Amino acid sequence: MDISDLVVFKAVVEHKGVSRAAESLHRVPSNVTARLKKLEGELNVDLFLREGNRLTVTSAGLRLLDYTGKILQLQKQAIAELTLAEPGGLLRLGSMESSAASRLPGILARFHRQYDAVQLELTANASMPLVEKVLSGELDLVMASDPPDDPRLERVKCFEEELVLILPREWESSSALPETLTMVGYSRGCSYRHRLEKWLARHNHVCERVTEIPSHFTMIGCVIAGMGLAMVPRSVLALHQTEGLTLKTVDEDIAFAPTYLVYRKDNPSSAISAFIDCALTAPGAVN
């Protein structure tokens, strides 16, 4: 069973026919048909049901498709790691704004010193939009919290953040939160905002207004000024003067938010592997 036969088989399944698969592979249809018959003969199973010119993948074909994806992924990874001993090219990174401020500077500096042949591009956004950009191929590697359990993604845990509620200092003397609340939060798709919304609902608090602020510097300043409440990692608070703030701990299942490095399983590269190594050996990283 040749790798090239599996590539042909996968193309036929994905393009739902021989002609379109042949066009995508720059082959003639007769060559694709011969490859399929050869593969079926070697395995002694029917991979497709044939009705006229129509092909329908069989259950055996679906099982082979799963193995084919894994085999081709391993082939690509092996080539990347063995032929590109020294990382190079463009690495498109994404990060939550809070992680970009509190975690990334040291990692980026070390990576740049060790792998100066790699050109870095950094995009800051909320977790879910970043993961979507990985899936669409717009970004290579992102630092995100609460990424989805998607079979196309590889997730490597790198940091454990503790989230705390921040309130204006003037609220400190009150035994309860004001009845009218404004959430000073990140945009939709931010896992930290989702955790704050979960905490508020659990404790029967309702925010009448939500002000979306992508910058934690501005967010913290607005809370100090008395605009409302927010939830941020302790690692971010370490970058700020916290005079004017009241800190409040929250339920453990909400407070402890792991951060992951996320990339597509079918997009391995030596630059991604090198960056992950730098991140996992950074101060505060999860071992």
PDB file of C-alpha atoms in Angstrom:
ATOM      1  CA  MET A   1       0.000   0.000   0.000  1.00  0.00           C
ATOM      2  CA  ASP A   2       1.707   3.170  -1.242  1.00  0.00           C
ATOM      3  CA  ILE A   3       1.298   6.633   0.229  1.00  0.00           C
ATOM      4  CA  SER A   4       0.392   7.862  -3.249  1.00  0.00           C
ATOM      5  CA  ASP A   5      -2.497   5.366  -3.407  1.00  0.00           C
ATOM      6  CA  LEU A   6      -3.844   6.754  -0.127  1.00  0.00           C
ATOM      7  CA  VAL A   7      -3.594  10.311  -1.467  1.00  0.00           C
ATOM      8  CA  VAL A   8      -5.652   9.277  -4.491  1.00  0.00           C
ATOM      9  CA  PHE A   9      -8.195   7.450  -2.323  1.00  0.00           C
ATOM     10  CA  LYS A  10      -8.602  10.466  -0.025  1.00  0.00           C
ATOM     11  CA  ALA A  11      -9.069  12.801  -2.996  1.00  0.00           C
ATOM     12  CA  VAL A  12     -11.809  10.602  -4.479  1.00  0.00           C
ATOM     13  CA  VAL A  13     -13.693  10.599  -1.156  1.00  0.00           C
ATOM     14  CA  GLU A  14     -13.320  14.348  -0.643  1.00  0.00           C
ATOM     15  CA  HIS A  15     -14.267  15.261  -4.231  1.00  0.00           C
ATOM     16  CA  LYS A  16     -17.039  12.648  -4.378  1.00  0.00           C
ATOM     17  CA  GLY A  17     -15.904  11.182  -7.672  1.00  0.00           C
ATOM     18  CA  VAL A  18     -13.047  10.158  -9.915  1.00  0.00           C
ATOM     19  CA  SER A  19     -13.161  13.001 -12.435  1.00  0.00           C
ATOM     20  CA  ARG A  20     -12.947  15.845  -9.943  1.00  0.00           C
ATOM     21  CA  ALA A  21     -10.339  13.987  -7.903  1.00  0.00           C
ATOM     22  CA  ALA A  22      -8.252  13.422 -11.032  1.00  0.00           C
ATOM     23  CA  GLU A  23      -8.480  17.127 -11.858  1.00  0.00           C
ATOM     24  CA  SER A  24      -7.351  18.129  -8.352  1.00  0.00           C
ATOM     25  CA  LEU A  25      -4.409  15.685  -8.531  1.00  0.00           C
ATOM     26  CA  HIS A  26      -3.493  16.618 -12.114  1.00  0.00           C
ATOM     27  CA  ARG A  27      -3.972  13.019 -13.221  1.00  0.00           C
ATOM     28  CA  VAL A  28      -6.110  11.383 -15.878  1.00  0.00           C
ATOM     29  CA  PRO A  29      -9.275   9.646 -14.579  1.00  0.00           C
ATOM     30  CA  SER A  30      -8.103   6.218 -15.792  1.00  0.00           C
ATOM     31  CA  ASN A  31      -5.019   6.490 -13.591  1.00  0.00           C
ATOM     32  CA  VAL A  32      -7.149   7.339 -10.540  1.00  0.00           C
ATOM     33  CA  THR A  33      -9.475   4.398 -11.256  1.00  0.00           C
ATOM     34  CA  ALA A  34      -6.500   2.040 -11.605  1.00  0.00           C
ATOM     35  CA  ARG A  35      -5.069   3.239  -8.296  1.00  0.00           C
ATOM     36  CA  LEU A  36      -8.364   2.579  -6.522  1.00  0.00           C
ATOM     37  CA  LYS A  37      -8.653  -0.926  -7.948  1.00  0.00           C
ATOM     38  CA  LYS A  38      -5.045  -1.650  -6.973  1.00  0.00           C
ATOM     39  CA  LEU A  39      -5.700  -0.502  -3.397  1.00  0.00           C
ATOM     40  CA  GLU A  40      -8.894  -2.541  -3.128  1.00  0.00           C
ATOM     41  CA  GLY A  41      -7.075  -5.576  -4.488  1.00  0.00           C
ATOM     42  CA  GLU A  42      -4.261  -5.257  -1.935  1.00  0.00           C
ATOM     43  CA  LEU A  43      -6.713  -4.868   0.943  1.00  0.00           C
ATOM     44  CA  ASN A  44      -9.215  -7.379  -0.472  1.00  0.00           C
ATOM     45  CA  VAL A  45     -12.158  -5.097   0.408  1.00  0.00           C
ATOM     46  CA  ASP A  46     -14.503  -2.830  -1.527  1.00  0.00           C
ATOM     47  CA  LEU A  47     -13.830   0.778  -0.634  1.00  0.00           C
ATOM     48  CA  PHE A  48     -16.704   2.124  -2.739  1.00  0.00           C
ATOM     49  CA  LEU A  49     -20.139   1.013  -3.881  1.00  0.00           C
ATOM     50  CA  ARG A  50     -20.398   1.574  -7.636  1.00  0.00           C
ATOM     51  CA  GLU A  51     -23.724   2.455  -9.223  1.00  0.00           C
ATOM     52  CA  GLY A  52     -23.143   3.632 -12.766  1.00  0.00           C
ATOM     53  CA  ASN A  53     -20.786   6.597 -12.544  1.00  0.00           C
ATOM     54  CA  ARG A  54     -21.642   7.187  -8.900  1.00  0.00           C
ATOM     55  CA  LEU A  55     -19.282   6.171  -6.073  1.00  0.00           C
ATOM     56  CA  THR A  56     -20.409   5.808  -2.458  1.00  0.00           C
ATOM     57  CA  VAL A  57     -17.769   5.128   0.168  1.00  0.00           C
ATOM     58  CA  THR A  58     -18.316   1.904   2.152  1.00  0.00           C
ATOM     59  CA  SER A  59     -17.897   1.417   5.898  1.00  0.00           C
ATOM     60  CA  ALA A  60     -14.499  -0.155   5.195  1.00  0.00           C
ATOM     61  CA  GLY A  61     -13.632   2.895   3.118  1.00  0.00           C
ATOM     62  CA  LEU A  62     -14.567   5.207   5.978  1.00  0.00           C
ATOM     63  CA  ARG A  63     -12.294   3.287   8.346  1.00  0.00           C
ATOM     64  CA  LEU A  64      -9.453   3.521   5.826  1.00  0.00           C
ATOM     65  CA  LEU A  65     -10.116   7.259   5.433  1.00  0.00           C
ATOM     66  CA  ASP A  66      -9.546   7.741   9.163  1.00  0.00           C
ATOM     67  CA  TYR A  67      -6.237   5.863   9.012  1.00  0.00           C
ATOM     68  CA  THR A  68      -5.291   7.710   5.827  1.00  0.00           C
ATOM     69  CA  GLY A  69      -5.622  11.081   7.568  1.00  0.00           C
ATOM     70  CA  LYS A  70      -3.359   9.919  10.387  1.00  0.00           C
ATOM     71  CA  ILE A  71      -0.793   8.402   8.023  1.00  0.00           C
ATOM     72  CA  LEU A  72      -0.588  11.503   5.828  1.00  0.00           C
ATOM     73  CA  GLN A  73      -0.339  13.712   8.914  1.00  0.00           C
ATOM     74  CA  LEU A  74       2.568  11.650  10.260  1.00  0.00           C
ATOM     75  CA  GLN A  75       4.255  11.764   6.855  1.00  0.00           C
ATOM     76  CA  LYS A  76       3.991  15.543   6.745  1.00  0.00           C
ATOM     77  CA  GLN A  77       5.261  15.865  10.309  1.00  0.00           C
ATOM     78  CA  ALA A  78       8.216  13.575   9.624  1.00  0.00           C
ATOM     79  CA  ILE A  79       9.196  15.541   6.524  1.00  0.00           C
ATOM     80  CA  ALA A  80       8.895  18.839   8.391  1.00  0.00           C
ATOM     81  CA  GLU A  81      10.996  17.691  11.333  1.00  0.00           C
ATOM     82  CA  LEU A  82      13.649  15.823   9.338  1.00  0.00           C
ATOM     83  CA  THR A  83      14.153  18.184   6.412  1.00  0.00           C
ATOM     84  CA  LEU A  84      13.806  21.459   8.316  1.00  0.00           C
ATOM     85  CA  ALA A  85      16.282  20.908  11.113  1.00  0.00           C
ATOM     86  CA  GLU A  86      16.459  24.656  11.729  1.00  0.00           C
ATOM     87  CA  PRO A  87      13.105  26.487  11.842  1.00  0.00           C
ATOM     88  CA  GLY A  88      12.597  29.209   9.263  1.00  0.00           C
ATOM     89  CA  GLY A  89       9.950  31.033   7.270  1.00  0.00           C
ATOM     90  CA  LEU A  90       6.858  32.812   8.595  1.00  0.00           C
ATOM     91  CA  LEU A  91       5.138  31.824  11.851  1.00  0.00           C
ATOM     92  CA  ARG A  92       1.706  33.433  12.269  1.00  0.00           C
ATOM     93  CA  LEU A  93       0.888  33.613  15.973  1.00  0.00           C
ATOM     94  CA  GLY A  94      -2.286  34.600  17.762  1.00  0.00           C
ATOM     95  CA  SER A  95      -2.887  35.347  21.421  1.00  0.00           C
ATOM     96  CA  MET A  96      -5.428  36.657  23.862  1.00  0.00           C
ATOM     97  CA  GLU A  97      -4.560  40.266  24.671  1.00  0.00           C
ATOM     98  CA  SER A  98      -3.972  39.455  28.333  1.00  0.00           C
ATOM     99  CA  SER A  99      -1.562  36.601  27.532  1.00  0.00           C
ATOM    100  CA  ALA A 100       0.189  38.757  24.948  1.00  0.00           C
ATOM    101  CA  ALA A 101       0.978  41.238  27.722  1.00  0.00           C
ATOM    102  CA  SER A 102       1.741  38.924  30.656  1.00  0.00           C
ATOM    103  CA  ARG A 103       3.144  35.727  29.109  1.00  0.00           C
ATOM    104  CA  LEU A 104       4.394  36.303  25.582  1.00  0.00           C
ATOM    105  CA  PRO A 105       7.166  38.951  25.855  1.00  0.00           C
ATOM    106  CA  GLY A 106       9.735  36.627  27.422  1.00  0.00           C
ATOM    107  CA  ILE A 107       8.773  33.728  25.145  1.00  0.00           C
ATOM    108  CA  LEU A 108       8.970  35.882  22.010  1.00  0.00           C
ATOM    109  CA  ALA A 109      12.342  37.340  23.017  1.00  0.00           C
ATOM    110  CA  ARG A 110      13.835  33.915  23.665  1.00  0.00           C
ATOM    111  CA  PHE A 111      12.382  32.451  20.461  1.00  0.00           C
ATOM    112  CA  HIS A 112      13.719  35.385  18.430  1.00  0.00           C
ATOM    113  CA  ARG A 113      17.211  34.933  19.876  1.00  0.00           C
ATOM    114  CA  GLN A 114      17.303  31.197  19.178  1.00  0.00           C
ATOM    115  CA  TYR A 115      15.487  31.124  15.827  1.00  0.00           C
ATOM    116  CA  ASP A 116      16.235  34.406  14.087  1.00  0.00           C
ATOM    117  CA  ALA A 117      15.466  32.858  10.670  1.00  0.00           C
ATOM    118  CA  VAL A 118      11.774  32.740  11.620  1.00  0.00           C
ATOM    119  CA  GLN A 119       9.672  35.802  10.810  1.00  0.00           C
ATOM    120  CA  LEU A 120       6.981  36.345  13.443  1.00  0.00           C
ATOM    121  CA  GLU A 121       3.555  37.901  13.006  1.00  0.00           C
ATOM    122  CA  LEU A 122       1.322  38.393  16.066  1.00  0.00           C
ATOM    123  CA  THR A 123      -2.448  38.886  16.132  1.00  0.00           C
ATOM    124  CA  ALA A 124      -4.353  39.661  19.353  1.00  0.00           C
ATOM    125  CA  ASN A 125      -8.004  38.659  19.684  1.00  0.00           C
ATOM    126  CA  ALA A 126     -10.458  36.714  21.842  1.00  0.00           C
ATOM    127  CA  SER A 127      -9.973  32.952  22.171  1.00  0.00           C
ATOM    128  CA  MET A 128     -12.744  31.698  19.905  1.00  0.00           C
ATOM    129  CA  PRO A 129     -11.971  33.988  16.930  1.00  0.00           C
ATOM    130  CA  LEU A 130      -8.315  32.955  17.229  1.00  0.00           C
ATOM    131  CA  VAL A 131      -9.173  29.250  17.127  1.00  0.00           C
ATOM    132  CA  GLU A 132     -11.420  29.863  14.116  1.00  0.00           C
ATOM    133  CA  LYS A 133      -8.467  31.471  12.331  1.00  0.00           C
ATOM    134  CA  VAL A 134      -6.371  28.375  13.041  1.00  0.00           C
ATOM    135  CA  LEU A 135      -9.080  26.162  11.561  1.00  0.00           C
ATOM    136  CA  SER A 136      -9.365  28.370   8.478  1.00  0.00           C
ATOM    137  CA  GLY A 137      -5.592  28.396   7.974  1.00  0.00           C
ATOM    138  CA  GLU A 138      -5.135  32.115   8.664  1.00  0.00           C
ATOM    139  CA  LEU A 139      -2.992  31.494  11.769  1.00  0.00           C
ATOM    140  CA  ASP A 140      -0.485  28.732  12.520  1.00  0.00           C
ATOM    141  CA  LEU A 141      -0.475  28.702  16.334  1.00  0.00           C
ATOM    142  CA  VAL A 142      -2.539  30.518  18.960  1.00  0.00           C
ATOM    143  CA  MET A 143      -2.568  30.943  22.715  1.00  0.00           C
ATOM    144  CA  ALA A 144      -6.188  30.523  23.822  1.00  0.00           C
ATOM    145  CA  SER A 145      -8.285  29.654  26.845  1.00  0.00           C
ATOM    146  CA  ASP A 146     -11.040  27.021  26.781  1.00  0.00           C
ATOM    147  CA  PRO A 147     -10.470  25.968  23.135  1.00  0.00           C
ATOM    148  CA  PRO A 148     -13.056  23.570  21.694  1.00  0.00           C
ATOM    149  CA  ASP A 149     -12.421  19.835  21.633  1.00  0.00           C
ATOM    150  CA  ASP A 150     -12.118  19.609  17.841  1.00  0.00           C
ATOM    151  CA  PRO A 151     -10.559  16.496  16.239  1.00  0.00           C
ATOM    152  CA  ARG A 152      -8.696  18.729  13.776  1.00  0.00           C
ATOM    153  CA  LEU A 153      -6.842  20.549  16.564  1.00  0.00           C
ATOM    154  CA  GLU A 154      -3.848  19.761  18.726  1.00  0.00           C
ATOM    155  CA  ARG A 155      -3.988  21.433  22.160  1.00  0.00           C
ATOM    156  CA  VAL A 156      -0.942  21.781  24.436  1.00  0.00           C
ATOM    157  CA  LYS A 157      -1.564  23.131  27.932  1.00  0.00           C
ATOM    158  CA  CYS A 158       1.000  25.807  28.771  1.00  0.00           C
ATOM    159  CA  PHE A 159      -0.245  28.083  31.604  1.00  0.00           C
ATOM    160  CA  GLU A 160      -2.784  27.944  34.427  1.00  0.00           C
ATOM    161  CA  GLU A 161      -4.321  31.361  35.035  1.00  0.00           C
ATOM    162  CA  GLU A 162      -6.245  32.372  38.145  1.00  0.00           C
ATOM    163  CA  LEU A 163      -9.053  34.773  37.341  1.00  0.00           C
ATOM    164  CA  VAL A 164     -10.192  37.306  39.924  1.00  0.00           C
ATOM    165  CA  LEU A 165     -13.080  39.728  40.014  1.00  0.00           C
ATOM    166  CA  ILE A 166     -12.003  43.380  40.086  1.00  0.00           C
ATOM    167  CA  LEU A 167     -14.299  46.037  41.530  1.00  0.00           C
ATOM    168  CA  PRO A 168     -13.969  49.775  42.156  1.00  0.00           C
ATOM    169  CA  ARG A 169     -12.411  50.497  45.572  1.00  0.00           C
ATOM    170  CA  GLU A 170     -15.513  52.507  46.517  1.00  0.00           C
ATOM    171  CA  TRP A 171     -17.551  49.253  46.504  1.00  0.00           C
ATOM    172  CA  GLU A 172     -15.309  47.668  49.136  1.00  0.00           C
ATOM    173  CA  SER A 173     -17.397  48.865  52.078  1.00  0.00           C
ATOM    174  CA  SER A 174     -20.623  47.402  50.626  1.00  0.00           C
ATOM    175  CA  SER A 175     -21.705  43.944  51.735  1.00  0.00           C
ATOM    176  CA  ALA A 176     -23.291  43.278  48.330  1.00  0.00           C
ATOM    177  CA  LEU A 177     -22.812  44.342  44.736  1.00  0.00           C
ATOM    178  CA  PRO A 178     -24.916  47.232  43.435  1.00  0.00           C
ATOM    179  CA  GLU A 179     -28.249  46.219  41.916  1.00  0.00           C
ATOM    180  CA  THR A 180     -27.397  47.950  38.631  1.00  0.00           C
ATOM    181  CA  LEU A 181     -24.180  46.527  37.183  1.00  0.00           C
ATOM    182  CA  THR A 182     -22.062  47.232  34.125  1.00  0.00           C
ATOM    183  CA  MET A 183     -19.700  44.543  32.897  1.00  0.00           C
ATOM    184  CA  VAL A 184     -16.453  45.985  31.597  1.00  0.00           C
ATOM    185  CA  GLY A 185     -15.455  43.029  29.469  1.00  0.00           C
ATOM    186  CA  TYR A 186     -13.769  41.590  26.458  1.00  0.00           C
ATOM    187  CA  SER A 187     -15.642  40.971  23.213  1.00  0.00           C
ATOM    188  CA  ARG A 188     -17.927  38.007  22.591  1.00  0.00           C
ATOM    189  CA  GLY A 189     -15.929  34.837  22.027  1.00  0.00           C
ATOM    190  CA  CYS A 190     -13.644  35.624  24.965  1.00  0.00           C
ATOM    191  CA  SER A 191     -13.532  32.715  27.404  1.00  0.00           C
ATOM    192  CA  TYR A 192     -12.879  35.053  30.347  1.00  0.00           C
ATOM    193  CA  ARG A 193     -16.040  37.016  29.564  1.00  0.00           C
ATOM    194  CA  HIS A 194     -17.958  33.728  29.376  1.00  0.00           C
ATOM    195  CA  ARG A 195     -16.613  32.752  32.816  1.00  0.00           C
ATOM    196  CA  LEU A 196     -17.640  36.107  34.301  1.00  0.00           C
ATOM    197  CA  GLU A 197     -21.128  35.745  32.830  1.00  0.00           C
ATOM    198  CA  LYS A 198     -21.305  32.249  34.344  1.00  0.00           C
ATOM    199  CA  TRP A 199     -20.286  33.570  37.787  1.00  0.00           C
ATOM    200  CA  LEU A 200     -22.823  36.411  37.644  1.00  0.00           C
ATOM    201  CA  ALA A 201     -25.652  34.037  36.681  1.00  0.00           C
ATOM    202  CA  ARG A 202     -24.680  31.552  39.372  1.00  0.00           C
ATOM    203  CA  HIS A 203     -24.875  34.272  42.046  1.00  0.00           C
ATOM    204  CA  ASN A 204     -28.062  35.869  40.693  1.00  0.00           C
ATOM    205  CA  HIS A 205     -26.454  39.085  39.462  1.00  0.00           C
ATOM    206  CA  VAL A 206     -27.643  40.776  36.290  1.00  0.00           C
ATOM    207  CA  CYS A 207     -25.565  43.182  34.219  1.00  0.00           C
ATOM    208  CA  GLU A 208     -27.783  45.745  32.542  1.00  0.00           C
ATOM    209  CA  ARG A 209     -24.950  46.934  30.332  1.00  0.00           C
ATOM    210  CA  VAL A 210     -21.835  45.398  28.806  1.00  0.00           C
ATOM    211  CA  THR A 211     -19.041  47.633  27.575  1.00  0.00           C
ATOM    212  CA  GLU A 212     -16.653  45.711  25.296  1.00  0.00           C
ATOM    213  CA  ILE A 213     -13.056  46.820  25.774  1.00  0.00           C
ATOM    214  CA  PRO A 214     -10.334  44.718  24.121  1.00  0.00           C
ATOM    215  CA  SER A 215      -7.461  46.240  26.127  1.00  0.00           C
ATOM    216  CA  HIS A 216      -6.943  45.111  29.714  1.00  0.00           C
ATOM    217  CA  PHE A 217      -5.121  48.419  30.441  1.00  0.00           C
ATOM    218  CA  THR A 218      -8.250  50.375  29.529  1.00  0.00           C
ATOM    219  CA  MET A 219     -10.509  47.823  31.203  1.00  0.00           C
ATOM    220  CA  ILE A 220      -8.719  48.091  34.546  1.00  0.00           C
ATOM    221  CA  GLY A 221      -8.671  51.890  34.290  1.00  0.00           C
ATOM    222  CA  CYS A 222     -12.428  51.947  33.730  1.00  0.00           C
ATOM    223  CA  VAL A 223     -13.018  49.736  36.780  1.00  0.00           C
ATOM    224  CA  ILE A 224     -10.815  52.005  38.929  1.00  0.00           C
ATOM    225  CA  ALA A 225     -12.866  54.967  37.690  1.00  0.00           C
ATOM    226  CA  GLY A 226     -16.038  53.282  38.966  1.00  0.00           C
ATOM    227  CA  MET A 227     -17.567  52.272  35.641  1.00  0.00           C
ATOM    228  CA  GLY A 228     -18.256  48.638  36.556  1.00  0.00           C
ATOM    229  CA  LEU A 229     -16.700  45.263  37.280  1.00  0.00           C
ATOM    230  CA  ALA A 230     -14.456  42.918  35.294  1.00  0.00           C
ATOM    231  CA  MET A 231     -12.612  39.614  35.545  1.00  0.00           C
ATOM    232  CA  VAL A 232      -8.893  39.349  34.732  1.00  0.00           C
ATOM    233  CA  PRO A 233      -5.980  36.974  35.389  1.00  0.00           C
ATOM    234  CA  ARG A 234      -3.772  37.701  38.407  1.00  0.00           C
ATOM    235  CA  SER A 235      -0.787  37.602  36.046  1.00  0.00           C
ATOM    236  CA  VAL A 236      -2.196  40.681  34.292  1.00  0.00           C
ATOM    237  CA  LEU A 237      -2.772  42.545  37.562  1.00  0.00           C
ATOM    238  CA  ALA A 238       0.931  42.123  38.295  1.00  0.00           C
ATOM    239  CA  LEU A 239       1.584  44.534  35.391  1.00  0.00           C
ATOM    240  CA  HIS A 240      -0.574  47.309  36.884  1.00  0.00           C
ATOM    241  CA  GLN A 241      -0.862  49.598  39.849  1.00  0.00           C
ATOM    242  CA  THR A 242      -3.902  48.150  41.615  1.00  0.00           C
ATOM    243  CA  GLU A 243      -4.643  51.107  43.876  1.00  0.00           C
ATOM    244  CA  GLY A 244      -8.293  51.940  43.419  1.00  0.00           C
ATOM    245  CA  LEU A 245      -9.278  48.302  42.927  1.00  0.00           C
ATOM    246  CA  THR A 246     -10.960  45.749  45.147  1.00  0.00           C
ATOM    247  CA  LEU A 247     -10.119  42.142  44.351  1.00  0.00           C
ATOM    248  CA  LYS A 248     -12.583  39.320  44.939  1.00  0.00           C
ATOM    249  CA  THR A 249     -11.932  35.608  44.490  1.00  0.00           C
ATOM    250  CA  VAL A 250     -14.475  33.505  42.607  1.00  0.00           C
ATOM    251  CA  ASP A 251     -15.518  29.846  42.532  1.00  0.00           C
ATOM    252  CA  GLU A 252     -12.602  27.532  41.727  1.00  0.00           C
ATOM    253  CA  ASP A 253     -14.175  25.993  38.638  1.00  0.00           C
ATOM    254  CA  ILE A 254     -14.441  29.496  37.180  1.00  0.00           C
ATOM    255  CA  ALA A 255     -11.238  30.953  38.582  1.00  0.00           C
ATOM    256  CA  PHE A 256      -8.709  28.439  37.256  1.00  0.00           C
ATOM    257  CA  ALA A 257      -8.504  28.796  33.497  1.00  0.00           C
ATOM    258  CA  PRO A 258      -5.827  26.854  31.611  1.00  0.00           C
ATOM    259  CA  THR A 259      -4.249  28.442  28.564  1.00  0.00           C
ATOM    260  CA  TYR A 260      -3.420  26.219  25.592  1.00  0.00           C
ATOM    261  CA  LEU A 261      -1.235  26.432  22.529  1.00  0.00           C
ATOM    262  CA  VAL A 262      -3.508  25.387  19.670  1.00  0.00           C
ATOM    263  CA  TYR A 263      -2.639  24.379  16.108  1.00  0.00           C
ATOM    264  CA  ARG A 264      -3.999  22.171  13.365  1.00  0.00           C
ATOM    265  CA  LYS A 265      -2.915  18.538  13.460  1.00  0.00           C
ATOM    266  CA  ASP A 266      -2.398  18.570   9.699  1.00  0.00           C
ATOM    267  CA  ASN A 267      -0.175  21.664   9.817  1.00  0.00           C
ATOM    268  CA  PRO A 268       2.934  20.614  11.770  1.00  0.00           C
ATOM    269  CA  SER A 269       6.170  22.550  11.345  1.00  0.00           C
ATOM    270  CA  SER A 270       9.549  22.837  12.998  1.00  0.00           C
ATOM    271  CA  ALA A 271       8.794  26.499  13.832  1.00  0.00           C
ATOM    272  CA  ILE A 272       5.602  25.518  15.693  1.00  0.00           C
ATOM    273  CA  SER A 273       7.451  22.791  17.606  1.00  0.00           C
ATOM    274  CA  ALA A 274      10.251  25.194  18.520  1.00  0.00           C
ATOM    275  CA  PHE A 275       7.825  27.838  19.755  1.00  0.00           C
ATOM    276  CA  ILE A 276       5.977  25.296  21.895  1.00  0.00           C
ATOM    277  CA  ASP A 277       9.295  24.211  23.445  1.00  0.00           C
ATOM    278  CA  CYS A 278      10.080  27.856  24.303  1.00  0.00           C
ATOM    279  CA  ALA A 279       6.625  28.348  25.839  1.00  0.00           C
ATOM    280  CA  LEU A 280       6.707  25.177  27.952  1.00  0.00           C
ATOM    281  CA  THR A 281      10.092  26.120  29.446  1.00  0.00           C
ATOM    282  CA  ALA A 282       9.063  29.714  30.227  1.00  0.00           C
ATOM    283  CA  PRO A 283       8.665  30.885  33.848  1.00  0.00           C
ATOM    284  CA  GLY A 284       5.244  29.937  35.184  1.00  0.00           C
ATOM    285  CA  ALA A 285       4.574  27.350  32.472  1.00  0.00           C
ATOM    286  CA  VAL A 286       2.768  24.122  33.338  1.00  0.00           C
ATOM    287  CA  ASN A 287       5.179  21.193  33.541  1.00  0.00           C
TER     288      ASN A 287
END
